[in-house]
PDB file of C-alpha atoms in Angstrom:
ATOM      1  CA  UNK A  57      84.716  45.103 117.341  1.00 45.00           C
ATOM      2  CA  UNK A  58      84.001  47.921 119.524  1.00 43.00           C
ATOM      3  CA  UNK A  59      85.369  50.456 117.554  1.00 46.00           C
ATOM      4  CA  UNK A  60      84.397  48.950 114.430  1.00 46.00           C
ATOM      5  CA  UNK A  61      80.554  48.787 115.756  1.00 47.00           C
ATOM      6  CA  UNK A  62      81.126  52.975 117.103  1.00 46.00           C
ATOM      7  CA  UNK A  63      82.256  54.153 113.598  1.00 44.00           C
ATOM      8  CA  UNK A  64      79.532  52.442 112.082  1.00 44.00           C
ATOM      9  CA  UNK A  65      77.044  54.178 114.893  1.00 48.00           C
ATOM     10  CA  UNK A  66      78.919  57.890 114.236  1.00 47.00           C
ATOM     11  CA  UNK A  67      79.751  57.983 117.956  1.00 49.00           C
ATOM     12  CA  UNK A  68      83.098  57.686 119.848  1.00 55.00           C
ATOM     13  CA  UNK A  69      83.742  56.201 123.166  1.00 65.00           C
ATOM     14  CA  UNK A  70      86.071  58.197 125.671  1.00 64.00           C
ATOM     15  CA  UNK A  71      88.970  56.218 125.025  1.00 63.00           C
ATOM     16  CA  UNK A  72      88.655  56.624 121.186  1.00 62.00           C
ATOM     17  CA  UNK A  73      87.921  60.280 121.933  1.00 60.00           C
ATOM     18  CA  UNK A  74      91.266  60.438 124.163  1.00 63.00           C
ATOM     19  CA  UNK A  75      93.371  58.695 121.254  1.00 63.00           C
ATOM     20  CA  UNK A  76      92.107  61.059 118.632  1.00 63.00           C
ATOM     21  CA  UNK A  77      93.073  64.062 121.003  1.00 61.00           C
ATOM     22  CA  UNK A  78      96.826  62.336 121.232  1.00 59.00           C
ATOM     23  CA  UNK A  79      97.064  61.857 117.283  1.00 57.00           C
ATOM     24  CA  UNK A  80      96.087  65.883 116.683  1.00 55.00           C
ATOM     25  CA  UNK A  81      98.752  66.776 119.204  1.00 52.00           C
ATOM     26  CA  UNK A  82     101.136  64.515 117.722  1.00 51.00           C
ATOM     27  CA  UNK A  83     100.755  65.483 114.258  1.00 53.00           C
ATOM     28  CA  UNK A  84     101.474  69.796 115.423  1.00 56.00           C
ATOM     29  CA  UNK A  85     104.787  69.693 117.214  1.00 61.00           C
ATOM     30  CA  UNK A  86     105.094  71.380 120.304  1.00 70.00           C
ATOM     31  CA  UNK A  87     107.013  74.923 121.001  1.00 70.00           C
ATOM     32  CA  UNK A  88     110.179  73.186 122.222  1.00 73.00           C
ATOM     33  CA  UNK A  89     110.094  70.880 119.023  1.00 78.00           C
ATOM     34  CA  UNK A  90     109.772  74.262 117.140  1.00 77.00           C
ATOM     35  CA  UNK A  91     112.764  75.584 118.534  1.00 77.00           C
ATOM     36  CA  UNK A  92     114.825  72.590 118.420  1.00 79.00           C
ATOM     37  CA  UNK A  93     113.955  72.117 114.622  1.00 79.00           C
ATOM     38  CA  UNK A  94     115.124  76.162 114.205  1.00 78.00           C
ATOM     39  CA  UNK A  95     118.063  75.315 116.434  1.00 80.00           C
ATOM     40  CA  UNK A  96     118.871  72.581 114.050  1.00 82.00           C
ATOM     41  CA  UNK A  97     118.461  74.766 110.757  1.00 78.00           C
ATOM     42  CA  UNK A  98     120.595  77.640 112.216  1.00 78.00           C
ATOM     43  CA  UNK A  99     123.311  75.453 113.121  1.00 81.00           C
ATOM     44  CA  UNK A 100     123.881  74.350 109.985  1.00 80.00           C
ATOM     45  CA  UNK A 101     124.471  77.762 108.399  1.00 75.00           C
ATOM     46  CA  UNK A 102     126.060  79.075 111.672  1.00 79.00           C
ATOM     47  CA  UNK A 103     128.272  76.737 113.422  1.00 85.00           C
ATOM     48  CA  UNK A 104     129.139  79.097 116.035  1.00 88.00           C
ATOM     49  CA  UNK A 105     125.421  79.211 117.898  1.00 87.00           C
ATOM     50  CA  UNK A 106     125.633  76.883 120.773  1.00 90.00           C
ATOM     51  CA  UNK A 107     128.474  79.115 122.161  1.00 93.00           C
ATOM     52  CA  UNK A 108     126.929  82.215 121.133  1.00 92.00           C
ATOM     53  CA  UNK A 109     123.420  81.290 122.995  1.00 92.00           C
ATOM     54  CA  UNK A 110     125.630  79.583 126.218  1.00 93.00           C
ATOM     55  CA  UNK A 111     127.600  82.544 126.024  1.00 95.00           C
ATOM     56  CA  UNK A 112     124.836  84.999 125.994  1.00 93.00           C
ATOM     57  CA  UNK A 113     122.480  82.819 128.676  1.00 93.00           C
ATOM     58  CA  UNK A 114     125.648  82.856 131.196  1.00 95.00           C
ATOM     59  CA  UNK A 115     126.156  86.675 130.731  1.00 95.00           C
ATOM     60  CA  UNK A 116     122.999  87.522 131.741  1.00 93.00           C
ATOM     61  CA  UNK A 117     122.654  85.056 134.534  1.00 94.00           C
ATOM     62  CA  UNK A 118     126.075  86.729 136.268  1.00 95.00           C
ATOM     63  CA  UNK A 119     124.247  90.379 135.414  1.00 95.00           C
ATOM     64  CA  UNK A 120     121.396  89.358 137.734  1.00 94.00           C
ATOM     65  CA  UNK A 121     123.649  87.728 140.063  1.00 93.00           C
ATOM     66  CA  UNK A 122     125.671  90.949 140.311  1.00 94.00           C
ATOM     67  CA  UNK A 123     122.823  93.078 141.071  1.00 94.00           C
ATOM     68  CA  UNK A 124     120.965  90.515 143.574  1.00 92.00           C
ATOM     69  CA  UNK A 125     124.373  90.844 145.410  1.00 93.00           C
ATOM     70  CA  UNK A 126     124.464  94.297 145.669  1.00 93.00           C
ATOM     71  CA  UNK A 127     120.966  94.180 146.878  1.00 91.00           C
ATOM     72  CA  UNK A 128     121.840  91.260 149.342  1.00 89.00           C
ATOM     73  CA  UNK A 129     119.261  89.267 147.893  1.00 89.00           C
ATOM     74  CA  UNK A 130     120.812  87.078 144.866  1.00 89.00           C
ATOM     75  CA  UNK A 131     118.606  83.957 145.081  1.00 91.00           C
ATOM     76  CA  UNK A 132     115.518  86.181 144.489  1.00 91.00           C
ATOM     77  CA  UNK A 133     117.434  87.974 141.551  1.00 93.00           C
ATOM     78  CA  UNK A 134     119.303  84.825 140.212  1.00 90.00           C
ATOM     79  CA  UNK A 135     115.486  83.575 140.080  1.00 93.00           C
ATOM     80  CA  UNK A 136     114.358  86.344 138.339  1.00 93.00           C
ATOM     81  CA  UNK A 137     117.680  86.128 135.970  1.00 92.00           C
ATOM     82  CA  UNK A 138     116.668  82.520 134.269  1.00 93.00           C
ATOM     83  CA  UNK A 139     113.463  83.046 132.418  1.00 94.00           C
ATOM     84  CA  UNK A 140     115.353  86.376 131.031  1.00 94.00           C
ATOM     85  CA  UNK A 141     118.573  84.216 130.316  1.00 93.00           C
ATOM     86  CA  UNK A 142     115.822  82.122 128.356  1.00 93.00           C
ATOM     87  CA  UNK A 143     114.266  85.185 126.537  1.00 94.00           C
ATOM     88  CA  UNK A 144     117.381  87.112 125.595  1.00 94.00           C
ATOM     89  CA  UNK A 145     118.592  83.560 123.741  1.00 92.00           C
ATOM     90  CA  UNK A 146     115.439  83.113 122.023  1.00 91.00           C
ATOM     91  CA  UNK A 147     115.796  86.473 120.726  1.00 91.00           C
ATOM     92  CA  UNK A 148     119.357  85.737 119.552  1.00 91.00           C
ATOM     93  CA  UNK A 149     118.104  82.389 118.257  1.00 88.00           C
ATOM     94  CA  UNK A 150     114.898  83.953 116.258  1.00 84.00           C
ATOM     95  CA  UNK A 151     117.588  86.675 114.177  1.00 83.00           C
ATOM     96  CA  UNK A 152     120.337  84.362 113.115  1.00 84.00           C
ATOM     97  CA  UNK A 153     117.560  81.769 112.326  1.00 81.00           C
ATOM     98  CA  UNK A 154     115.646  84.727 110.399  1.00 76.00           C
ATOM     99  CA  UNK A 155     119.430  85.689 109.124  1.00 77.00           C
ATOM    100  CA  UNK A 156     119.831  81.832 107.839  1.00 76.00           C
ATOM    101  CA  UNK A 157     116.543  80.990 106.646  1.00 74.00           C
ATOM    102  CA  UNK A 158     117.914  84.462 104.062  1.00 72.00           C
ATOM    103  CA  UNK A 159     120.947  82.803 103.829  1.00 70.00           C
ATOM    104  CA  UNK A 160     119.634  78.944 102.497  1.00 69.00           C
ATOM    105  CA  UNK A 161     116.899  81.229  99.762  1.00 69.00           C
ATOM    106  CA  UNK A 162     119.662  83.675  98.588  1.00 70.00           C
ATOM    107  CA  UNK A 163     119.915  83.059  94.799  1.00 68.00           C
ATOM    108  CA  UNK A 164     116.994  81.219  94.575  1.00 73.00           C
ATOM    109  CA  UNK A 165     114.226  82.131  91.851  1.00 75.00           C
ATOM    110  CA  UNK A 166     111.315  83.838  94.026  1.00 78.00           C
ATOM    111  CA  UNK A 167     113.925  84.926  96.965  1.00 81.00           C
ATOM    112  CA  UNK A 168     112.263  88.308  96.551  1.00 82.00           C
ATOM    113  CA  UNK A 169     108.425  87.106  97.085  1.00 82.00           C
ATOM    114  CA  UNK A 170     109.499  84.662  99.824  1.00 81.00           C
ATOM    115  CA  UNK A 171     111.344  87.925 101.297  1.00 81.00           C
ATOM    116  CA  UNK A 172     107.830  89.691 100.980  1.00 83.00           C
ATOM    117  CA  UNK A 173     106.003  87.103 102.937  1.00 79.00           C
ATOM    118  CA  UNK A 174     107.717  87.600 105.740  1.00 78.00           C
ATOM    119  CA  UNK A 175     105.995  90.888 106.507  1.00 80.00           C
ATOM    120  CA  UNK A 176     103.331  91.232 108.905  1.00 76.00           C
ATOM    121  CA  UNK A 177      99.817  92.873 109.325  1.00 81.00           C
ATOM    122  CA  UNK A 178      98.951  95.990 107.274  1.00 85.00           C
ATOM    123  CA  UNK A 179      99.999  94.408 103.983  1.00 91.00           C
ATOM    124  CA  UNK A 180      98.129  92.953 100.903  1.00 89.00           C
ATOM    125  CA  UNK A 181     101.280  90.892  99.392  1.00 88.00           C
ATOM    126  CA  UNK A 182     100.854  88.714  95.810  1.00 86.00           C
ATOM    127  CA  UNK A 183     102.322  85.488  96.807  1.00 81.00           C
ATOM    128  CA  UNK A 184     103.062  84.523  92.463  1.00 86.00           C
ATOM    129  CA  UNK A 185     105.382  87.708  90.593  1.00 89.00           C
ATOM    130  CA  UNK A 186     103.149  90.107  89.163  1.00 89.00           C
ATOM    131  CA  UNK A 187     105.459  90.471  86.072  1.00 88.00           C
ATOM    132  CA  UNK A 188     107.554  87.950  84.501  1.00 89.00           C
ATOM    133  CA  UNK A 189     110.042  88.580  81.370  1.00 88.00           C
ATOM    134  CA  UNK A 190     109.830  84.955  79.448  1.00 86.00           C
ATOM    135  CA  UNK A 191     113.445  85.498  78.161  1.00 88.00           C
ATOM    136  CA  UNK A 192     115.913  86.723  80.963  1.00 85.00           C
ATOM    137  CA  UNK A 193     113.383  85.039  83.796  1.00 86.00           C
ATOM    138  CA  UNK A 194     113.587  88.703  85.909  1.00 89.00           C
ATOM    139  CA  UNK A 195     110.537  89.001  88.417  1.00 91.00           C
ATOM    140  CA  UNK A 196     108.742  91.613  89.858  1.00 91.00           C
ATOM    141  CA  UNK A 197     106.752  91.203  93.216  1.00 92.00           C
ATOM    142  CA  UNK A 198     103.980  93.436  94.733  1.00 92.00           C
ATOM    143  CA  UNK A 199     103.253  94.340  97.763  1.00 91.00           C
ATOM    144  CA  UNK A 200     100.068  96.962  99.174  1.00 92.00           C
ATOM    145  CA  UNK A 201     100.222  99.034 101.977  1.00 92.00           C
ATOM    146  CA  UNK A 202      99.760 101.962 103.409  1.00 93.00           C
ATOM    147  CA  UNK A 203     102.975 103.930 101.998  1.00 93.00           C
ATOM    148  CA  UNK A 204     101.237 102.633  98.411  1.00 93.00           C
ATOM    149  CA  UNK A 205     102.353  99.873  96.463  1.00 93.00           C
ATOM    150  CA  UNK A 206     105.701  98.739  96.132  1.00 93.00           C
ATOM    151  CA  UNK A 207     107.360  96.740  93.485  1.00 94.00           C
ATOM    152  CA  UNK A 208     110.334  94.246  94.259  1.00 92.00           C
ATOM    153  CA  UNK A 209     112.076  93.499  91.685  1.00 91.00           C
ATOM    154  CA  UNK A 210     114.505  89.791  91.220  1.00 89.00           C
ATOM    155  CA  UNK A 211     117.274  90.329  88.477  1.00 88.00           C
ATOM    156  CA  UNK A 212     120.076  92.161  87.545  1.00 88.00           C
ATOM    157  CA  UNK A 213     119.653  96.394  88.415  1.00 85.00           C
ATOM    158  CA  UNK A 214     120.017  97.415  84.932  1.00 86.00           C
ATOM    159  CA  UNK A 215     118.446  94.846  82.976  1.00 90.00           C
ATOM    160  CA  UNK A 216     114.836  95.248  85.301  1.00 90.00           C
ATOM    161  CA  UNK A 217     114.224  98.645  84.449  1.00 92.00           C
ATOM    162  CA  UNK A 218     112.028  97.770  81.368  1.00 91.00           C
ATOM    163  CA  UNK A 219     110.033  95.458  83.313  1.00 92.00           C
ATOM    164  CA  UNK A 220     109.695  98.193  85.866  1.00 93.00           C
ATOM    165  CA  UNK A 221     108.237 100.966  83.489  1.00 93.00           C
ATOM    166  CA  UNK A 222     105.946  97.911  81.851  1.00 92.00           C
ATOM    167  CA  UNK A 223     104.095  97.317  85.543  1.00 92.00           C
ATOM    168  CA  UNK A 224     104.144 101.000  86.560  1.00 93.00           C
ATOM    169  CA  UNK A 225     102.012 102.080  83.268  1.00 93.00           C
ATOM    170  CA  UNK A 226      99.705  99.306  83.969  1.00 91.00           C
ATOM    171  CA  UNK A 227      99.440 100.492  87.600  1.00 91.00           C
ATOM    172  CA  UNK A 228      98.393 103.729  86.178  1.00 91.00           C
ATOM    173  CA  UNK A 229      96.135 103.021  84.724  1.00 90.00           C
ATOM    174  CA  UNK A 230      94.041 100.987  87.073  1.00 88.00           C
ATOM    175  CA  UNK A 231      95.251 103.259  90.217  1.00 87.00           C
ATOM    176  CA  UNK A 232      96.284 106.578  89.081  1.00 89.00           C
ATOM    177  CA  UNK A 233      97.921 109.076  92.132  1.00 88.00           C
ATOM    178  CA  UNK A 234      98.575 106.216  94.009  1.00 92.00           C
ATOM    179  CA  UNK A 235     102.488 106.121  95.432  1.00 93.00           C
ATOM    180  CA  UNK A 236     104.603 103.361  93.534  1.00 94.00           C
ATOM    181  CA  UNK A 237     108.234 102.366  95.158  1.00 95.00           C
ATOM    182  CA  UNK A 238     110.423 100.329  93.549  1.00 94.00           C
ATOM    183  CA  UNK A 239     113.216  98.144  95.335  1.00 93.00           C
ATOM    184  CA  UNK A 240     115.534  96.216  93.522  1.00 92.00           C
ATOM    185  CA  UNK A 241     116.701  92.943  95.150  1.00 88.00           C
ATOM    186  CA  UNK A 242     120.254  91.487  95.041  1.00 83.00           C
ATOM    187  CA  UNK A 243     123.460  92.016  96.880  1.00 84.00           C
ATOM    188  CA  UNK A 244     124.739  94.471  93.672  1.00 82.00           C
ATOM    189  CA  UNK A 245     125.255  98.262  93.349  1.00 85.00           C
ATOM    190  CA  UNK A 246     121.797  99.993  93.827  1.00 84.00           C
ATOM    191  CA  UNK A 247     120.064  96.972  95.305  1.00 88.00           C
ATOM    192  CA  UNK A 248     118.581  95.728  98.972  1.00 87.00           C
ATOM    193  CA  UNK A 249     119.767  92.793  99.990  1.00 86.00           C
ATOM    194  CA  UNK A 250     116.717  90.795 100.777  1.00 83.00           C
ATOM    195  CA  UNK A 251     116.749  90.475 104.428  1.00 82.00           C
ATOM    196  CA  UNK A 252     116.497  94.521 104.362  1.00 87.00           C
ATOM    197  CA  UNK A 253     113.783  94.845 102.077  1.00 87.00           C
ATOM    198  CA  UNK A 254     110.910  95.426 104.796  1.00 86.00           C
ATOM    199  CA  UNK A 255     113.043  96.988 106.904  1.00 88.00           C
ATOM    200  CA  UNK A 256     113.069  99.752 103.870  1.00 90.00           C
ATOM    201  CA  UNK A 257     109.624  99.116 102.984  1.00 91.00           C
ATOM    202  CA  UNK A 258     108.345 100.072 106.946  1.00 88.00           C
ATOM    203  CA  UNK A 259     109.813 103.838 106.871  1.00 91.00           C
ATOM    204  CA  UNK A 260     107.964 104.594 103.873  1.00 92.00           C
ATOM    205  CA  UNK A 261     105.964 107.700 104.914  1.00 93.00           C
ATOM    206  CA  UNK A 262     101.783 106.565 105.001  1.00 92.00           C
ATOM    207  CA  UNK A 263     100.504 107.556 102.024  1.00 91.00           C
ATOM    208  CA  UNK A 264      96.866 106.227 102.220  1.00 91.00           C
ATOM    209  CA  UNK A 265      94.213 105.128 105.130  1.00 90.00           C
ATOM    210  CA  UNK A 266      93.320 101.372 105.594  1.00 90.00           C
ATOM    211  CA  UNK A 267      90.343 101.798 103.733  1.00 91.00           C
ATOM    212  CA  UNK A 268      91.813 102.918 100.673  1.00 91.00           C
ATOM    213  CA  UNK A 269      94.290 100.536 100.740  1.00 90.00           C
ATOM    214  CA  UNK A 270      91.307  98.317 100.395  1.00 91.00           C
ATOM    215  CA  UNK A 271      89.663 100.124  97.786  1.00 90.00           C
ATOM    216  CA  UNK A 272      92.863 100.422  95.231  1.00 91.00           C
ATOM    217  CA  UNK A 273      93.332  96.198  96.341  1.00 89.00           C
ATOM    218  CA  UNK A 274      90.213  95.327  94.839  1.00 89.00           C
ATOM    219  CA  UNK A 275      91.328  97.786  91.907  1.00 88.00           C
ATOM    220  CA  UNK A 276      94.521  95.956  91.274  1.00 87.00           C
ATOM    221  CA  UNK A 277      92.956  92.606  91.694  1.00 83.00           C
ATOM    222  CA  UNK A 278      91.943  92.872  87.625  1.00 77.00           C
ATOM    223  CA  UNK A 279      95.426  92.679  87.076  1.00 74.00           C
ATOM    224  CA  UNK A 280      97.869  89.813  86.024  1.00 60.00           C
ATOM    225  CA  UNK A 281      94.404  87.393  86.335  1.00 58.00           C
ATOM    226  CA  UNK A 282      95.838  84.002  84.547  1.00 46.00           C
ATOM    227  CA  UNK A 283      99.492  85.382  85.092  1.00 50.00           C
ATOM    228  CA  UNK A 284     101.765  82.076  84.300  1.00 51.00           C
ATOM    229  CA  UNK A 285     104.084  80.929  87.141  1.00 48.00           C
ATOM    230  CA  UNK A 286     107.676  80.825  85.533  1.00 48.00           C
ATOM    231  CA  UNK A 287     109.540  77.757  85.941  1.00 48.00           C
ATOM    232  CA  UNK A 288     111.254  77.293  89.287  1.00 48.00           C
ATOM    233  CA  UNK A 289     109.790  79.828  91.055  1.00 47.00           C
ATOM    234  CA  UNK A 290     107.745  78.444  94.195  1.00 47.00           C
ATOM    235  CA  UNK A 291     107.353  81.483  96.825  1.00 45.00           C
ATOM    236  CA  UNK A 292     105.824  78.754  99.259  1.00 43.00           C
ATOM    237  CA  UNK A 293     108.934  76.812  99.302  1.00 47.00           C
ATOM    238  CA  UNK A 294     111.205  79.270  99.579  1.00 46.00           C
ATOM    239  CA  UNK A 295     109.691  81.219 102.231  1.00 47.00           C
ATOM    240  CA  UNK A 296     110.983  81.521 105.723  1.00 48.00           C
ATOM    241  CA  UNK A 297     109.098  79.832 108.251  1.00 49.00           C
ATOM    242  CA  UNK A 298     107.933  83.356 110.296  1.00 48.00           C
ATOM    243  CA  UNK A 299     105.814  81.417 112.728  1.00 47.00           C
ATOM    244  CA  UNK A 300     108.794  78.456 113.179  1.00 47.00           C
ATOM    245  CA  UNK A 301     111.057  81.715 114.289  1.00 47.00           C
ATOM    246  CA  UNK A 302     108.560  82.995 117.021  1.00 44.00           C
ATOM    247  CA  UNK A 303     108.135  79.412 118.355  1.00 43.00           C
ATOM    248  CA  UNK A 304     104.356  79.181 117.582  1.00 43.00           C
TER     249      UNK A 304
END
C-alpha cells in the first residue's frame, strides 16, 4: 500500500530508492563478471588458457620474489609482485579473447565491418557496407581518418576489384584529392586477415587535419543514403565486444 500510494504521489521512500539503486547495479555486471564472461568465451576457442594465465601469474610472482631476495626484502617485493601478476594476465587474457572473438566472426558476412568497429578514437567508421554487389554478396566497408578514407573490402581478391573502382569513382566525385586505401579482407593471397586490418590501417602516413576529416565526413555523408542491408549481414552482432576485453 505504501508503495502503491508513493507511485501514485511521484515520490520514493529511501527504501524504494535503495532497491532501485540494487536493480541498476544488477542489471550492468560488474568488472569481475566481465572478465569471467571473457574468460568463459576464450576458453572455448582456446582450451589451453587456464595454464597459460597460471603459468604466466606464477612466473612473474617468482621474478619479484627473485629480486626482493636479492634486495633482502621479498615480502615488500612479493607484495608489489601480485597486482602485476594480476595485470600481466589480464593483458594475456584481453589478446587471446580479442584473438577469439576474430576467431568465432571469421567467415561470417560483415566480419570486415565488425573488424572496423573495433578501432578507436580518430575514426568516422560506417557501421552498414557502403557497397553491396546483389549477385556474388561481396561488401565493401568505410572507414575516415586521418590517413583518408579507407575501403575494406569482404570477398574473394579478384572478384572485388569491380566493386572497388565502382566506390572509388563515386568517392571522386564527392571528395576529389582526398587519399583512398583499399584493404582486402580474407586469409587468401593479397589479403589482411581481419584481426590485422587496423593494425595496417594505423601506419598509414596522416594525410589530413581533424578538421578536414570533418569537413570531407559531412561530404561523404550524401552517399549510399537508403543503401539496403544485404541479407545476413548484422555488423552489431558480429562485432567484438571492445569494452568486454578491457573489463569496463
Amino acid at each position: 500500500m505504501v508503495s502503491s500510494q508513493s507511485a501514485k504521489n511521484g515520490k520514493l521512500t529511501r527504501e524504494e530508492k535503495r532497491e532501485e539503486k540494487r536493480k541498476k547495479k544488477g542489471s550492468k555486471p560488474g568488472y569481475f563478471a566481465q572478465m569471467k564472461q571473457v574468460f568463459t568465451m576464450t576458453r572455448k576457442s582456446d582450451p589451453n588458457i587456464t595454464w597459460i594465465l597460471l603459468l604466466a601469474g606464477l612466473v612473474t610472482l617468482l621474478v619479484f620474489l627473485l629480486v626482493g631476495v636479492l634486495f633482502h626484502n621479498w615480502i615488500t617485493w612479493l607484495i608489489i609482485g601480485v597486482p602485476v601478476a594480476v595485470l600481466v594476465c589480464v593483458m594475456i587474457l584481453s589478446r587471446r579473447a580479442e584473438k577469439a572473438a576474430f576467431g568465432q566472426i571469421e567467415g561470417q558476412t560483415g566480419a570486415a565491418g565488425a573488424a572496423l568497429s573495433t578501432l578507436r578514437r580518430g575514426w568516422i567508421v560506417e557501421e552498414q557496407p557502403v557497397a553491396v554487389n546483389p549477385r556474388t554478396q561481396d561488401l565493401i566497408f568505410r572507414a575516415l581518418g586521418r590517413p583518408g578514407v579507407v575501403l575494406v573490402t569482404e570477398g574473394p581478391a579478384g572478384r572485388v576489384n569491380s566493386l572497388i573502382t565502382q566506390e572509388k569513382k563515386k568517392l571522386n566525385r564527392v571528395a576529389p584529392n582526398v587519399p583512398i586505401h583499399v584493404i582486402k579482407a580474407g586469409n587468401g593471397e593479397d589479403q589482411t586477415p581481419l584481426k590485422k586490418i587496423t593494425k595496417v590501417m594505423k601506419k598509414y602516413p596522416k594525410n589530413l587535419t581533424q578538421q578536414e576529416v570533418h569537413a570531407v565526413s559531412n561530404r561523404l555523408a550524401s552517399l549510399n543514403k537508403g543503401m539496403p542491408m544485404p541479407k545476413g549481414v548484422d555488423p552489431m552482432k558480429a562485432r567484438p565486444d571492445r569494452k568486454g576485453l578491457r573489463g569496463r
